[in-house]
Short mmCIF file of C-alpha atoms and ligand atoms in Angstrom, two decimals:
data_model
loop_
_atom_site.label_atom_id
_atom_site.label_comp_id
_atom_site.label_asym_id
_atom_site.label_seq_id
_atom_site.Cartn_x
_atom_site.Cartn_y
_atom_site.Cartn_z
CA UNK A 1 -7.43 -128.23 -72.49
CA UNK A 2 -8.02 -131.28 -69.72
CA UNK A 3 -8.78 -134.43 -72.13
CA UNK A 4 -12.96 -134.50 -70.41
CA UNK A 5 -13.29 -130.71 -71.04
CA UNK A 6 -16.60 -129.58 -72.96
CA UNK A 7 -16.54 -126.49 -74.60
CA UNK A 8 -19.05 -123.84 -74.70
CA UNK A 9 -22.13 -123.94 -77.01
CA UNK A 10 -20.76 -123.39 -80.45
CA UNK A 11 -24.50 -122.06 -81.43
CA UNK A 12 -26.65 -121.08 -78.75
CA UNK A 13 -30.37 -120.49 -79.45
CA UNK A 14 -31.51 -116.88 -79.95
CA UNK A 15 -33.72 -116.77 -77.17
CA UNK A 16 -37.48 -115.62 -77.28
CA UNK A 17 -37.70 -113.70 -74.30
CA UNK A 18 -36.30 -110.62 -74.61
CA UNK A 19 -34.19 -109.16 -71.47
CA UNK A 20 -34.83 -105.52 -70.82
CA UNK A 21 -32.50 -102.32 -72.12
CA UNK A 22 -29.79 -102.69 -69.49
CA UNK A 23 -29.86 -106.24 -68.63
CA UNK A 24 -26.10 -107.75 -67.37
CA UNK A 25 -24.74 -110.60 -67.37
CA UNK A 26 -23.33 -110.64 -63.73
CA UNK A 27 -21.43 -113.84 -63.86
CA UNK A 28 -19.72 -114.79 -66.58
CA UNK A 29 -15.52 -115.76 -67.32
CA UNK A 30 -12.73 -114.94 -69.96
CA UNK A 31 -10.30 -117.72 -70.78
CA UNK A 32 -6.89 -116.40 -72.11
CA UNK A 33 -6.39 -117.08 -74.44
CA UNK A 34 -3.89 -119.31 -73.24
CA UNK A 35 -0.86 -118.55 -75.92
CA UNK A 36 -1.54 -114.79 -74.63
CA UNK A 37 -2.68 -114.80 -70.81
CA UNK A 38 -0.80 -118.33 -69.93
CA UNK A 39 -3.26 -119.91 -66.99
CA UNK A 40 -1.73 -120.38 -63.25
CA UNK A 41 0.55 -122.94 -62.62
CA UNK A 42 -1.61 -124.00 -59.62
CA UNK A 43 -4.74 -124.52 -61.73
CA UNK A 44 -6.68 -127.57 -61.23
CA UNK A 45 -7.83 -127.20 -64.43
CA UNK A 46 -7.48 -126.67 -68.39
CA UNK A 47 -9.46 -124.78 -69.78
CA UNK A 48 -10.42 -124.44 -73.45
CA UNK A 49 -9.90 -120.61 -74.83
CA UNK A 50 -12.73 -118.24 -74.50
CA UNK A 51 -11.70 -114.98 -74.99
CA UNK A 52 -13.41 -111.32 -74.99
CA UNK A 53 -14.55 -111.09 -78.51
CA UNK A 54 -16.73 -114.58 -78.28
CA UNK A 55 -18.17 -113.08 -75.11
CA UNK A 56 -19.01 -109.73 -76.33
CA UNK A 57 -20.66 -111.95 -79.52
CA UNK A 58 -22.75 -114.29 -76.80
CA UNK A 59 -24.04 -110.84 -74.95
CA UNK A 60 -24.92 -108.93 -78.33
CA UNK A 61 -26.57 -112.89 -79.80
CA UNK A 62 -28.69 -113.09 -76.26
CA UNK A 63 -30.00 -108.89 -76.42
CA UNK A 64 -27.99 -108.51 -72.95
CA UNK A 65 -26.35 -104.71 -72.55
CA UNK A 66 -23.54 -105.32 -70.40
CA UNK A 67 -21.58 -108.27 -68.51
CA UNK A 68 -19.35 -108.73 -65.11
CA UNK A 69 -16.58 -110.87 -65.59
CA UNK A 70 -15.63 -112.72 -62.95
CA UNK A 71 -11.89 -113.96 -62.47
CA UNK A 72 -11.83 -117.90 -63.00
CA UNK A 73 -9.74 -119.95 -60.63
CA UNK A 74 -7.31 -121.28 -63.80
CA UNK A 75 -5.94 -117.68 -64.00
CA UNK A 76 -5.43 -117.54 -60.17
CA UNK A 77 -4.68 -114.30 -59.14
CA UNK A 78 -3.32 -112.79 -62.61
CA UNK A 79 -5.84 -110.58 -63.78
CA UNK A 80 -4.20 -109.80 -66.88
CA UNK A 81 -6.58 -111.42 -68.68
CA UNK A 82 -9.77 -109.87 -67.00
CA UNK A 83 -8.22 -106.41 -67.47
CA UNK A 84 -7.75 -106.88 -70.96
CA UNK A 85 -11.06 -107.74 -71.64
CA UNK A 86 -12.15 -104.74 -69.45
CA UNK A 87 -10.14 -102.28 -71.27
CA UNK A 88 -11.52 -103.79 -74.55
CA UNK A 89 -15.08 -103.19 -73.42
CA UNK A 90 -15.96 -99.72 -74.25
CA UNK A 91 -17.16 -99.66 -70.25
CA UNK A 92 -19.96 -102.77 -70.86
CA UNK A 93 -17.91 -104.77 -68.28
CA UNK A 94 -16.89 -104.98 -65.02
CA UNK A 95 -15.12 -107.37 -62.99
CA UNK A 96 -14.67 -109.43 -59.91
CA UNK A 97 -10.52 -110.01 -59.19
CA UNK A 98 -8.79 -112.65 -57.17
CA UNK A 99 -6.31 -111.16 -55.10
CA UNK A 100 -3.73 -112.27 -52.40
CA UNK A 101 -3.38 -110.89 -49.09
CA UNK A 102 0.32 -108.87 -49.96
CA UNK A 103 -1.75 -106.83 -52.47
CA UNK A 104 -0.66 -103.24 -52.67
CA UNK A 105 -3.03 -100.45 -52.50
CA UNK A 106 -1.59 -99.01 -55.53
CA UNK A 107 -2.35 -102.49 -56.95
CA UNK A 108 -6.40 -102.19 -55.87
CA UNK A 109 -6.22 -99.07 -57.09
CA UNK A 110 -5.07 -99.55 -61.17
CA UNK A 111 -7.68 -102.52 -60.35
CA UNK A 112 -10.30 -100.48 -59.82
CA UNK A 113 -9.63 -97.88 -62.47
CA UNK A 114 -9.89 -101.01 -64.86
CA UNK A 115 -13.61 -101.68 -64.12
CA UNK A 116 -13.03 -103.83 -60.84
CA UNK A 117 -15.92 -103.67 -58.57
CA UNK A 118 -15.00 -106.83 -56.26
CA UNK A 119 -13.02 -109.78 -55.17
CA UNK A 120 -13.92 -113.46 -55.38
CA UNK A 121 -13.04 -115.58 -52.47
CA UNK A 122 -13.58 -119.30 -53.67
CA UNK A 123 -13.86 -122.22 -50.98
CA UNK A 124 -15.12 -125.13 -53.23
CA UNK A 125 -12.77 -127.44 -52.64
CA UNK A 126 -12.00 -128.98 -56.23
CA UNK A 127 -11.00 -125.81 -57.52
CA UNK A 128 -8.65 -124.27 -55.00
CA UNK A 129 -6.32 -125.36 -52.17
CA UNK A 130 -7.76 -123.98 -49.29
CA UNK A 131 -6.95 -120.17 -48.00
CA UNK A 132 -6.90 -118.95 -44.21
CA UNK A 133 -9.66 -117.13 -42.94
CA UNK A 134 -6.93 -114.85 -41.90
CA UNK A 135 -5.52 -113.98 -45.04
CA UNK A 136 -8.89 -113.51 -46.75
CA UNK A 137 -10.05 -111.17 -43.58
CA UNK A 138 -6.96 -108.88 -44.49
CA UNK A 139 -8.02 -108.78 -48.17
CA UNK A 140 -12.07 -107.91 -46.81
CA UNK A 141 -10.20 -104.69 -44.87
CA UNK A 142 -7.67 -104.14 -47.46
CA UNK A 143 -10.65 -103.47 -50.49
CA UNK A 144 -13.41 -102.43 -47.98
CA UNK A 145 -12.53 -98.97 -49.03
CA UNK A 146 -12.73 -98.56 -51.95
CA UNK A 147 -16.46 -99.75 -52.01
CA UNK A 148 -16.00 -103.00 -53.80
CA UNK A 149 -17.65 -106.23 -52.60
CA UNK A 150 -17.07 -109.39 -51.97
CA UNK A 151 -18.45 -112.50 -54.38
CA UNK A 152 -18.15 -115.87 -52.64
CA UNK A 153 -18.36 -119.55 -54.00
CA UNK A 154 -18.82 -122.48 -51.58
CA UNK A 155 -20.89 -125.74 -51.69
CA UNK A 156 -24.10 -126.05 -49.13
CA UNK A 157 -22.38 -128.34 -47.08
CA UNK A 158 -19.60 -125.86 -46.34
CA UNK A 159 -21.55 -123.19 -44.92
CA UNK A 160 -21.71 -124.19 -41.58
CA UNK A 161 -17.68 -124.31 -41.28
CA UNK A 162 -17.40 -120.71 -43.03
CA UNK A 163 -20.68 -119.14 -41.45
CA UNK A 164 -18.27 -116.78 -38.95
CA UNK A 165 -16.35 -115.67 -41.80
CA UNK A 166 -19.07 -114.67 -44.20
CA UNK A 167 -21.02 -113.14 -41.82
CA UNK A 168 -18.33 -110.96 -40.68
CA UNK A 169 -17.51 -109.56 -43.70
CA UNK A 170 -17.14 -106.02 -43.45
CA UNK A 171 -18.99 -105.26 -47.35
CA UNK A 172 -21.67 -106.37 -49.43
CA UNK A 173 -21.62 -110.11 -50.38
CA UNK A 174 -22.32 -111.76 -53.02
CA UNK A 175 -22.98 -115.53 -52.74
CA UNK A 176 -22.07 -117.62 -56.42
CA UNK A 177 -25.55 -119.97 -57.23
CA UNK A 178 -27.28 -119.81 -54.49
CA UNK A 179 -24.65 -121.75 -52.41
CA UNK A 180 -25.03 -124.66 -54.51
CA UNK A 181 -28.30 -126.47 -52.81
CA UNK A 182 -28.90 -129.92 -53.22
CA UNK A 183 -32.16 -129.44 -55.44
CA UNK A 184 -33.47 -132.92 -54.95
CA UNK A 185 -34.25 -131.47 -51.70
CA UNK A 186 -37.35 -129.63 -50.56
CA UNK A 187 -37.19 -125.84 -51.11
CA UNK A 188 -38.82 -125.35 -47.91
CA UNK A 189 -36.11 -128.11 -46.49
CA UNK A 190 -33.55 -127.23 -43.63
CA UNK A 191 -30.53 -127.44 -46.07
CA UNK A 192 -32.10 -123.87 -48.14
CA UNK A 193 -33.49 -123.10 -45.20
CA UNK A 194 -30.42 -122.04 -43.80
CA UNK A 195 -29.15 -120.72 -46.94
CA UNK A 196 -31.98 -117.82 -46.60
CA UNK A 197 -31.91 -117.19 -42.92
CA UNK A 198 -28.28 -116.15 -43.93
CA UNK A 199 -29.86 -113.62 -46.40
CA UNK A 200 -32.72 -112.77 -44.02
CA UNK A 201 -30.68 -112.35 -41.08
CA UNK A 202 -27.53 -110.31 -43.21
CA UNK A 203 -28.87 -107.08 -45.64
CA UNK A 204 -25.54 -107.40 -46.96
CA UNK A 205 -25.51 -110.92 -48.33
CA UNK A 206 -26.98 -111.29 -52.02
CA UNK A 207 -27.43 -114.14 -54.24
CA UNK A 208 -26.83 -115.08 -57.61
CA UNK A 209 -30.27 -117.13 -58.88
CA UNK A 210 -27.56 -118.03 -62.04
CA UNK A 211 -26.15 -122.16 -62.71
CA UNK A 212 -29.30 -124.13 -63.58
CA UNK A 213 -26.79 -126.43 -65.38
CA UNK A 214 -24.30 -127.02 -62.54
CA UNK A 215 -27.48 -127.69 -59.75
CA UNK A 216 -29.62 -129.62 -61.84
CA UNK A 217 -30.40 -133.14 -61.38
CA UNK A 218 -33.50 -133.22 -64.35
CA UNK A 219 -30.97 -131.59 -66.41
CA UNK A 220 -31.94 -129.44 -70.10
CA UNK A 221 -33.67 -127.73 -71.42
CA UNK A 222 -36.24 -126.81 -68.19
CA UNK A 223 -33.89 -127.57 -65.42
CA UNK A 224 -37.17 -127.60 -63.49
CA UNK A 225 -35.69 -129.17 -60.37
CA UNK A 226 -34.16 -125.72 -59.67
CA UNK A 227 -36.08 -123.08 -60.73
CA UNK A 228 -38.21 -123.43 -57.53
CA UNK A 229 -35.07 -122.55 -55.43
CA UNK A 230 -34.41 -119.72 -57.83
CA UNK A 231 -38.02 -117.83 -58.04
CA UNK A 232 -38.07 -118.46 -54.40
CA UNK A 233 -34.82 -116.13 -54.11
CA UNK A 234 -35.79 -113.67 -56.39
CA UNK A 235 -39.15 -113.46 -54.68
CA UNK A 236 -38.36 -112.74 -51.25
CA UNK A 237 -35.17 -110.94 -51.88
CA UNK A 238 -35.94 -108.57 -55.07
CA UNK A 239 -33.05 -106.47 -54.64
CA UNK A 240 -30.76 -108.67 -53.40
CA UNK A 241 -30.35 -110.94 -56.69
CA UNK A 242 -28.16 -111.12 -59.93
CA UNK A 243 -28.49 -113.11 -63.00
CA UNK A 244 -25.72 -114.44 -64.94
CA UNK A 245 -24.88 -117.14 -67.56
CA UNK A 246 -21.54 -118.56 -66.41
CA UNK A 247 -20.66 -118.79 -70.07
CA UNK A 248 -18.71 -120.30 -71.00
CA UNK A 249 -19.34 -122.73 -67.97
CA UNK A 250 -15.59 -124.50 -66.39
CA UNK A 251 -16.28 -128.21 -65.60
CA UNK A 252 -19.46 -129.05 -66.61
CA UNK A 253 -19.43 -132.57 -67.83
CA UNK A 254 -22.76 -133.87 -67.82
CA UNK A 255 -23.69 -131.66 -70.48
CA UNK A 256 -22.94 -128.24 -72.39
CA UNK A 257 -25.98 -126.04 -71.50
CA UNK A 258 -27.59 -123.58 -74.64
CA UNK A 259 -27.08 -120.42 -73.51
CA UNK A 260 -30.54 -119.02 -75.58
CA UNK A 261 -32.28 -121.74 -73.40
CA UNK A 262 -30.56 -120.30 -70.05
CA UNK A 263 -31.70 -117.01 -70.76
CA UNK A 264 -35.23 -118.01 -71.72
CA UNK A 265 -35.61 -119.41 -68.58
CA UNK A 266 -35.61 -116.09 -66.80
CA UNK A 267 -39.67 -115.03 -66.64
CA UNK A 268 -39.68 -118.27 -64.91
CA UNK A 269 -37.94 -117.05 -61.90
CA UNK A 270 -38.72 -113.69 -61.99
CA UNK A 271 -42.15 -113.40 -63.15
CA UNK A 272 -43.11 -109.97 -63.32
CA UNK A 273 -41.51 -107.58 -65.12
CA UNK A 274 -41.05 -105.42 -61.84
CA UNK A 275 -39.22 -108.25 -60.58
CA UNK A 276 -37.01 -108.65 -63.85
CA UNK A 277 -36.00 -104.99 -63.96
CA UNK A 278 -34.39 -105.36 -60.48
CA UNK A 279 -32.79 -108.91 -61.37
CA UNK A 280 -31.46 -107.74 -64.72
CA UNK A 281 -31.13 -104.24 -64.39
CA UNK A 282 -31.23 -102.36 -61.27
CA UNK A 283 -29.51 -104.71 -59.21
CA UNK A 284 -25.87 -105.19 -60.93
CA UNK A 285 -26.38 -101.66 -61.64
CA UNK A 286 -26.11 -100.63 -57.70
CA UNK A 287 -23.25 -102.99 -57.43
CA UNK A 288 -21.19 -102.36 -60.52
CA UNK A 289 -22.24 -98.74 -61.98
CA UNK A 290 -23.45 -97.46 -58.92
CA UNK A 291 -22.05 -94.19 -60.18
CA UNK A 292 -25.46 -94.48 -62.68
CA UNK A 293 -27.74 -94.53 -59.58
C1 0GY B 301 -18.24 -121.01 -61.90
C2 0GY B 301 -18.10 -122.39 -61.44
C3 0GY B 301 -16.97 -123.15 -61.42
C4 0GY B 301 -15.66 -122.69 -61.65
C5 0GY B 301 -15.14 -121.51 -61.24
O1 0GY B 301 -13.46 -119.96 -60.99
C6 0GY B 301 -13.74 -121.10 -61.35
O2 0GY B 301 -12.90 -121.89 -61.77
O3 0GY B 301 -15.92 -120.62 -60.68
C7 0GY B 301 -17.14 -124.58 -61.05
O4 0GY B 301 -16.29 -125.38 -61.46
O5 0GY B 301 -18.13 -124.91 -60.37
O6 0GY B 301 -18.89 -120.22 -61.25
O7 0GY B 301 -17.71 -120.70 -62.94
#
């Protein structure tokens, strides 16, 4: 792993709220491990292991039913490791799959009979060299059919320059932490502003409320800079919102976040119990076992 790498909590908290029956985690990674599912030779980064097993551990330690794994830019677009853990799940996972535009349908296909439910188009800069809007508008017709969706990670700043793109996508959406405000900002500020006319304006488009850790500027254990930006989400667009931990959390360096704490931080941005059923449970459920609706 990269010399500054911090590796997941070794002993999260047990946490004293209590998630619902049902709740996912709807963004979380695998990790090889590495001497098994070797990472991609264009990675920017190295990862430590974190394998299947220690995730099914974290979910059954926090009282969460079921997880989506979503494919991590160090595997590129080998999936071999997300598959595995999919198989190994006894059907409490799903997953999110990087794929290149030359992918067969056959391909999408054994994909989907795996447990994939989407693709992940990533445009933060640090983590992957940059992909035509071309190539990734072939992919968005090539997986449209099969009912999947499409999760997207970008930084605030880059929404203006990918706006056309996202908003032409031809399935449901799923933006990655809330497009990454800049919390010191007002909630109410043009930056988020913009952020939820894109959600107002576009039934399609969803957010994740999830990455407390990665936005925060206050830091642990309240993150209370960004829990404003959060509830505000989760408020206006009930069924549009997932939760996840982002265990076990690529790149963070300011600090390794308890995962017990993340999770206990949830009545605080949805905070009725109405409003946690849809964040927790209903929601991924229409996205990733619709077949349950
Ligand atoms: C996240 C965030 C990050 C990394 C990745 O696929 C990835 O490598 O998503 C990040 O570095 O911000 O959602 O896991």
């Amino acid at each position: 792993m990269d010399a500054d790498w911090l590796a997941f909590h070794p002993d999260p908290s047990k946490p004293q709220y209590a998630p619902p029956p049902g709740a996912v985690d709807a963004h979380c990674h695998v990790f090889g491990p590495a001497a098994e599912f070797p990472f991609a030779p264009e990675r920017k980064y190295t990862p430590c292991d974190a394998g299947k097993r220690q995730l099914w551990a974290l979910r059954d330690h926090l009282g969460l039913s079921r997880n989506v794994i979503v494919q991590a830019t160090c595997h590129g677009a080998d999936n071999r490791a997300l598959v595995d853990a999919l198989a190994a799940s006894n059907g409490l996972a799903r997953g999110v799959a990087t794929v290149r535009k030359d992918v067969t349908n056959q391909e999408l296909r054994t994909l989907n009979a795996a447990g994939v439910r989407g693709v992940r188009f990533n445009f933060v800069k640090r983590l992957v060299d940059k992909l035509s809007h071309e190539d990734l508008g072939i992919i968005a017709e090539k997986i449209a059919p099969l009912g999947w969706h499409i999760v997207i990670y970008f930084e605030a700043a880059e929404l203006p320059e990918i706006y056309p793109l996202v908003t032409a996508l031809p399935t449901q959406v799923v933006v990655d932490h809330m497009g990454r405000p800049d919390v010191s900002r007002p909630v109410e500020g043009p930056q988020f502003a913009r952020f939820v006319r894109l959600l107002e304006e576009h039934p399609n488009i969803w957010s994740k409320v999830s990455c407390p850790e990665r936005l925060s500027q206050v830091g642990p254990p309240g993150y209370e800079d960004v829990i404003p930006f959060s509830r505000y989400l989760v408020e206006r667009f009930p069924n549009r919102v997932l939760w996840g931990t982002d265990w076990p959390h690529p790149n963070m360096k300011s600090h390794m976040p308890d995962d017990g704490k993340l999770v206990d931080l949830i009545p605080r941005i949805a905070p009725t119990p109405a409003l946690r059923q849809a964040l927790l449970v209903e929601n991924p459920r229409r996205l990733y076992w619709p077949e349950e609706v």
